Tab-separated table of C-alpha atoms and ligand atoms in Angstrom:
chain	number	residue	atom	x	y	z
A	1	MET	CA	111.688	119.500	115.711
A	2	SER	CA	110.001	116.380	116.993
A	3	VAL	CA	112.246	113.319	117.115
A	4	ILE	CA	110.579	109.943	117.495
A	5	LEU	CA	112.051	106.464	117.302
A	6	GLY	CA	110.470	104.360	114.542
A	7	ILE	CA	110.863	100.581	114.563
A	8	ASP	CA	109.870	98.352	111.641
A	9	ILE	CA	109.291	94.662	112.366
A	10	GLY	CA	109.844	92.608	109.218
A	11	GLY	CA	110.146	88.925	108.404
A	12	SER	CA	113.927	88.977	108.142
A	13	GLY	CA	115.001	92.092	110.023
A	14	ILE	CA	113.851	94.483	112.740
A	15	LYS	CA	115.054	97.971	111.923
A	16	GLY	CA	114.941	101.259	113.764
A	17	ALA	CA	116.059	104.877	113.605
A	18	PRO	CA	115.109	108.207	115.156
A	19	VAL	CA	112.966	110.236	112.735
A	20	ASP	CA	112.367	113.954	112.382
A	21	THR	CA	108.610	113.697	111.922
A	22	ALA	CA	108.371	117.155	110.340
A	23	THR	CA	110.602	116.208	107.404
A	24	GLY	CA	110.463	112.390	107.404
A	25	LYS	CA	114.269	112.247	107.548
A	26	LEU	CA	116.192	109.691	109.584
A	27	LEU	CA	118.449	111.466	112.046
A	28	GLU	CA	120.837	108.550	112.586
A	29	GLU	CA	121.823	105.561	110.556
A	30	ARG	CA	119.291	102.725	110.609
A	31	HIS	CA	120.150	99.907	113.000
A	32	ARG	CA	119.052	96.422	111.939
A	33	ILE	CA	118.867	93.258	114.015
A	34	PRO	CA	117.868	89.974	112.319
A	35	THR	CA	114.337	88.836	113.195
A	36	PRO	CA	114.606	85.916	115.641
A	37	GLU	CA	113.767	82.551	114.067
A	38	GLY	CA	109.989	82.030	114.086
A	39	ALA	CA	109.331	85.659	115.152
A	40	HIS	CA	107.803	84.691	118.508
A	41	PRO	CA	106.450	87.697	120.489
A	42	ASP	CA	108.865	87.204	123.410
A	43	ALA	CA	111.920	87.141	121.179
A	44	VAL	CA	110.718	90.080	119.052
A	45	LYS	CA	109.962	92.078	122.204
A	46	ASP	CA	113.591	91.677	123.332
A	47	VAL	CA	114.852	92.987	119.980
A	48	VAL	CA	112.518	96.002	120.149
A	49	ALA	CA	113.830	96.749	123.673
A	50	GLU	CA	117.418	96.378	122.426
A	51	LEU	CA	116.789	98.865	119.602
A	52	ALA	CA	115.236	101.347	122.035
A	53	LYS	CA	118.304	100.989	124.254
A	54	HIS	CA	120.658	101.341	121.276
A	55	PHE	CA	119.247	104.746	120.333
A	56	GLY	CA	118.479	105.876	123.887
A	57	THR	CA	115.652	108.178	122.775
A	58	THR	CA	113.097	109.117	125.384
A	59	GLY	CA	109.433	109.641	124.617
A	60	PRO	CA	107.078	107.632	122.438
A	61	ILE	CA	108.098	104.903	120.017
A	62	GLY	CA	106.247	103.901	116.853
A	63	VAL	CA	106.384	100.204	115.996
A	64	THR	CA	105.122	98.425	112.867
A	65	PHE	CA	103.761	94.888	112.752
A	66	PRO	CA	103.187	92.707	109.645
A	67	GLY	CA	99.561	91.889	110.441
A	68	ILE	CA	96.273	93.472	111.544
A	69	VAL	CA	96.656	95.963	114.410
A	70	GLN	CA	93.539	97.150	116.163
A	71	HIS	CA	93.232	98.921	119.513
A	72	GLY	CA	96.870	98.010	120.320
A	73	ARG	CA	96.308	94.299	119.702
A	74	THR	CA	97.781	92.211	116.912
A	75	LEU	CA	94.973	90.244	115.315
A	76	SER	CA	96.547	88.243	112.501
A	77	ALA	CA	99.862	86.557	111.807
A	78	ALA	CA	100.180	85.475	108.185
A	79	ASN	CA	103.963	85.328	108.194
A	80	VAL	CA	104.901	85.371	111.907
A	81	ASP	CA	104.278	83.187	114.972
A	82	LYS	CA	100.584	82.511	115.625
A	83	ASP	CA	100.986	83.584	119.287
A	84	TRP	CA	100.635	87.156	118.022
A	85	ILE	CA	96.953	86.601	117.299
A	86	GLY	CA	94.886	88.429	119.919
A	87	LEU	CA	97.972	89.605	121.809
A	88	ASP	CA	98.096	93.007	123.559
A	89	ALA	CA	101.347	93.771	121.761
A	90	ASP	CA	101.125	97.412	122.756
A	91	ALA	CA	101.345	96.423	126.460
A	92	LEU	CA	104.136	93.920	125.707
A	93	PHE	CA	106.351	96.529	123.998
A	94	THR	CA	105.445	99.301	126.426
A	95	LYS	CA	106.571	97.132	129.346
A	96	ALA	CA	109.715	95.985	127.536
A	97	THR	CA	110.865	99.498	126.601
A	98	GLY	CA	109.430	101.502	129.510
A	99	GLN	CA	108.194	104.032	126.919
A	100	ASP	CA	104.828	104.737	125.310
A	101	VAL	CA	104.499	102.521	122.249
A	102	TYR	CA	102.185	103.070	119.265
A	103	LEU	CA	101.576	100.115	116.994
A	104	ILE	CA	100.639	100.219	113.321
A	105	ASN	CA	100.409	97.709	110.482
A	106	ASP	CA	103.646	97.708	108.428
A	107	ALA	CA	102.028	98.585	105.087
A	108	ASP	CA	99.893	101.286	106.711
A	109	ALA	CA	103.089	102.837	108.106
A	110	ALA	CA	104.812	102.658	104.727
A	111	GLY	CA	101.709	104.139	103.110
A	112	LEU	CA	101.515	107.089	105.496
A	113	ALA	CA	105.175	107.864	104.909
A	114	GLU	CA	104.975	107.535	101.103
A	115	ALA	CA	101.830	109.660	100.954
A	116	ARG	CA	103.378	112.473	103.030
A	117	PHE	CA	107.065	112.425	102.115
A	118	GLY	CA	107.503	110.022	99.214
A	119	ALA	CA	105.957	109.172	95.856
A	120	GLY	CA	102.491	110.370	96.944
A	121	ALA	CA	103.516	113.782	98.285
A	122	GLY	CA	101.128	116.431	96.988
A	123	VAL	CA	98.787	113.901	95.334
A	124	ASP	CA	95.102	114.523	96.038
A	125	GLY	CA	92.474	111.825	96.000
A	126	VAL	CA	92.820	108.098	96.551
A	127	VAL	CA	96.311	106.656	96.818
A	128	LEU	CA	96.717	102.898	97.130
A	129	VAL	CA	100.116	101.796	98.403
A	130	LEU	CA	100.985	98.110	97.977
A	131	THR	CA	104.113	96.485	99.344
A	132	PHE	CA	105.384	93.345	97.615
A	133	GLY	CA	107.638	91.102	99.690
A	134	THR	CA	106.995	87.909	101.623
A	135	GLY	CA	103.332	88.927	101.561
A	136	ILE	CA	101.443	91.818	99.980
A	137	GLY	CA	100.635	94.724	102.276
A	138	SER	CA	98.192	97.523	101.465
A	139	ALA	CA	97.478	101.068	102.617
A	140	LEU	CA	94.464	103.033	101.407
A	141	ILE	CA	94.855	106.784	101.751
A	142	HIS	CA	92.384	109.493	100.843
A	143	ASN	CA	93.666	113.073	100.844
A	144	GLY	CA	96.395	112.060	103.296
A	145	VAL	CA	94.055	110.212	105.677
A	146	LEU	CA	94.637	106.494	106.154
A	147	VAL	CA	91.920	103.831	106.317
A	148	PRO	CA	93.825	101.245	108.406
A	149	ASN	CA	94.036	97.464	108.039
A	150	THR	CA	92.751	97.061	104.483
A	151	GLU	CA	94.692	93.743	104.100
A	152	LEU	CA	94.225	93.663	100.324
A	153	GLY	CA	96.968	91.052	99.987
A	154	HIS	CA	94.392	88.581	101.247
A	155	LEU	CA	91.900	89.353	98.508
A	156	TRP	CA	90.817	86.211	96.648
A	157	LEU	CA	91.487	86.212	92.957
A	158	ARG	CA	90.977	83.260	90.608
A	159	ASP	CA	90.503	80.918	93.578
A	160	LYS	CA	93.782	82.043	95.107
A	161	GLU	CA	94.766	84.482	97.795
A	162	ALA	CA	96.528	87.348	96.002
A	163	GLU	CA	99.654	87.338	98.174
A	164	GLY	CA	100.237	83.623	97.676
A	165	TRP	CA	100.141	84.168	93.917
A	166	ALA	CA	101.568	87.619	93.194
A	167	SER	CA	103.934	88.503	96.077
A	168	ASP	CA	107.675	88.724	95.537
A	169	ARG	CA	107.986	85.449	97.423
A	170	ALA	CA	105.591	83.833	94.903
A	171	ARG	CA	107.795	85.171	92.072
A	172	GLU	CA	110.824	83.468	93.578
A	173	ARG	CA	108.969	80.297	94.562
A	174	ASP	CA	107.466	79.835	91.070
A	175	ASP	CA	110.704	80.884	89.390
A	176	LEU	CA	108.961	83.576	87.328
A	177	ASN	CA	110.814	86.097	85.225
A	178	TRP	CA	109.858	89.751	85.757
A	179	LYS	CA	107.514	89.786	82.774
A	180	GLN	CA	105.645	86.717	83.989
A	181	TRP	CA	105.388	88.121	87.487
A	182	SER	CA	104.207	91.508	86.143
A	183	LYS	CA	101.373	89.723	84.340
A	184	ARG	CA	100.105	88.366	87.658
A	185	VAL	CA	100.573	91.744	89.319
A	186	SER	CA	98.664	93.446	86.475
A	187	THR	CA	95.717	91.065	86.941
A	188	TYR	CA	95.711	91.857	90.650
A	189	LEU	CA	96.065	95.623	90.194
A	190	GLN	CA	93.351	95.735	87.519
A	191	HIS	CA	90.980	94.138	89.994
A	192	LEU	CA	91.921	96.684	92.656
A	193	GLU	CA	91.480	99.419	90.062
A	194	LEU	CA	87.928	98.258	89.513
A	195	LEU	CA	87.215	98.209	93.248
A	196	PHE	CA	88.905	101.433	94.389
A	197	SER	CA	89.580	103.645	91.337
A	198	PRO	CA	92.799	104.958	92.840
A	199	ASP	CA	94.310	108.123	91.419
A	200	LEU	CA	97.703	106.607	92.064
A	201	PHE	CA	99.172	103.195	92.846
A	202	ILE	CA	102.476	103.262	94.719
A	203	ILE	CA	104.416	99.995	94.607
A	204	GLY	CA	106.680	99.477	97.607
A	205	GLY	CA	108.538	96.671	99.329
A	206	GLY	CA	111.768	95.090	98.117
A	207	VAL	CA	110.701	95.256	94.440
A	208	SER	CA	110.545	99.065	94.475
A	209	LYS	CA	114.299	99.365	93.953
A	210	LYS	CA	114.137	97.155	90.851
A	211	ALA	CA	111.339	99.084	89.113
A	212	ASP	CA	113.238	99.135	85.807
A	213	LYS	CA	112.677	95.360	85.603
A	214	TRP	CA	108.882	95.354	85.969
A	215	GLN	CA	107.348	98.825	85.653
A	216	ASP	CA	106.966	98.820	81.853
A	217	HIS	CA	105.275	95.405	81.930
A	218	ILE	CA	102.441	96.474	84.240
A	219	LYS	CA	99.218	97.110	82.350
A	220	LEU	CA	96.470	99.208	83.937
A	221	GLU	CA	93.218	100.575	82.505
A	222	ARG	CA	93.135	104.073	83.948
A	223	SER	CA	95.329	104.606	87.019
A	224	LYS	CA	98.864	105.929	87.325
A	225	LEU	CA	101.511	103.773	88.951
A	226	VAL	CA	104.870	104.735	90.432
A	227	PRO	CA	107.467	102.877	92.521
A	228	ALA	CA	107.821	103.900	96.167
A	229	LYS	CA	110.541	106.425	96.941
A	230	LEU	CA	111.415	105.864	100.577
A	231	LEU	CA	112.521	102.242	100.011
A	232	ASN	CA	113.426	100.527	103.260
A	233	GLU	CA	112.900	103.639	105.376
A	234	ALA	CA	109.137	103.944	104.803
A	235	GLY	CA	108.023	101.692	107.687
A	236	ILE	CA	110.307	103.407	110.198
A	237	VAL	CA	109.162	106.876	109.116
A	238	GLY	CA	105.453	105.950	109.103
A	239	ALA	CA	105.667	104.348	112.552
A	240	ALA	CA	107.220	107.522	113.953
A	241	MET	CA	104.557	109.649	112.211
A	242	LEU	CA	101.774	107.614	113.816
A	243	ALA	CA	103.346	107.971	117.262
A	244	GLN	CA	103.690	111.721	116.731
A	245	GLU	CA	100.119	112.151	115.540
A	246	SER	CA	98.688	110.010	118.335
A	247	GLN	CA	99.759	112.323	121.156
A	248	ASN	CA	98.042	115.449	122.356
A	249	ASP	CA	99.899	118.713	123.050
A	250	SER	CA	101.016	117.515	126.480
A	251	GLY	CA	102.512	114.348	125.007
A	252	GLU	CA	99.735	112.102	126.292
A	253	LYS	CA	98.162	109.361	124.225
A	254	LYS	CA	95.189	110.558	122.202
A	255	PRO	CA	92.473	107.999	121.627
A	256	VAL	CA	92.989	107.149	117.934
A	257	ALA	CA	91.373	104.595	115.700
A	258	SER	CA	94.201	102.069	115.879
A	259	LYS	CA	94.527	102.508	119.614
A	260	ALA	CA	91.370	103.117	121.579
A	261	ALA	CA	88.310	100.934	121.542
A	262	PRO	CA	85.262	102.797	120.251
A	263	LYS	CA	82.897	103.897	123.004
A	264	ALA	CA	79.712	101.915	122.959
A	265	GLU	CA	76.685	104.166	122.911
A	266	SER	CA	74.805	103.725	126.142
A	267	LYS	CA	71.264	102.613	125.604
A	268	ALA	CA	70.029	104.955	128.325
A	269	GLY	CA	71.515	107.966	126.539
A	270	LYS	CA	70.208	106.996	123.112
A	271	LYS	CA	67.506	109.275	121.746
A	272	LYS	CA	64.648	107.642	119.971
B	1	BGC	C1	99.776	90.739	106.272
B	1	BGC	C2	99.670	92.243	106.232
B	1	BGC	C3	101.033	92.834	105.973
B	1	BGC	C4	101.642	92.243	104.716
B	1	BGC	C5	103.047	92.747	104.472
B	1	BGC	C6	100.393	90.247	104.969
B	1	BGC	O1	100.513	88.861	105.001
B	1	BGC	O2	98.506	90.148	106.426
B	1	BGC	O3	99.166	92.712	107.441
B	1	BGC	O4	100.912	94.220	105.853
B	1	BGC	O5	101.684	90.837	104.810
B	1	BGC	O6	103.886	92.432	105.519
């Protein structure tokens, strides 16, 4: 059994738990600490270190971030402090915890976990996981393999950014009932259907536990849609899965897409 601490950084709470990465089960109760006001990197780093101390696990830690994560750096900050942009967040958390940290986008983590252990388990083909909350997160998975950082919440639709128009926050802000909100979501999903032809849409985020209110109102042309199953555990589980899969047999960091910079091909070695 491989036990890895997963930590999920969200807009209102930072949550963690040790995960059995073979089964996707949490081995202890989730511990949640409110996200510090403004979600500045220094304050968030202290909470991540506190969670690591709380559980006392040794070994690698998987951490999610609600923005683009590439080569260990955080590259966007739609709903958190702008100081995250361009930051080597991997180094920040590694120093703060004294353990190897693996960073992943929050929706990508949720997507990996749903595809392996949740609503997408056993589904072949293209699975598109979308999380509806403050923003809209996306994870594109083909036969279990993730294409990271798709950021489909920032797709422009009718002169608007999708997440500003169809997120759960937009539903609350515009005082929409579930049917009205589902109409916006259907427009958005139909566009994604045209672009990606997913075999399955999985709808996660806070709205997944209220599926009875919206599911029947969603209209799609040809794809199946189901609510996420892992609810608020998906990010934690996916973060731990990434950390597990990013090590080699001796527990060292493997160069993976979201971690290591691609090697530039040397001109000298290039065959004509
Ligand atoms: C961010 C994504 C994130 C999503 C959900 C969006 O605003 O750009 O990276 O996955 O919110 O948190």
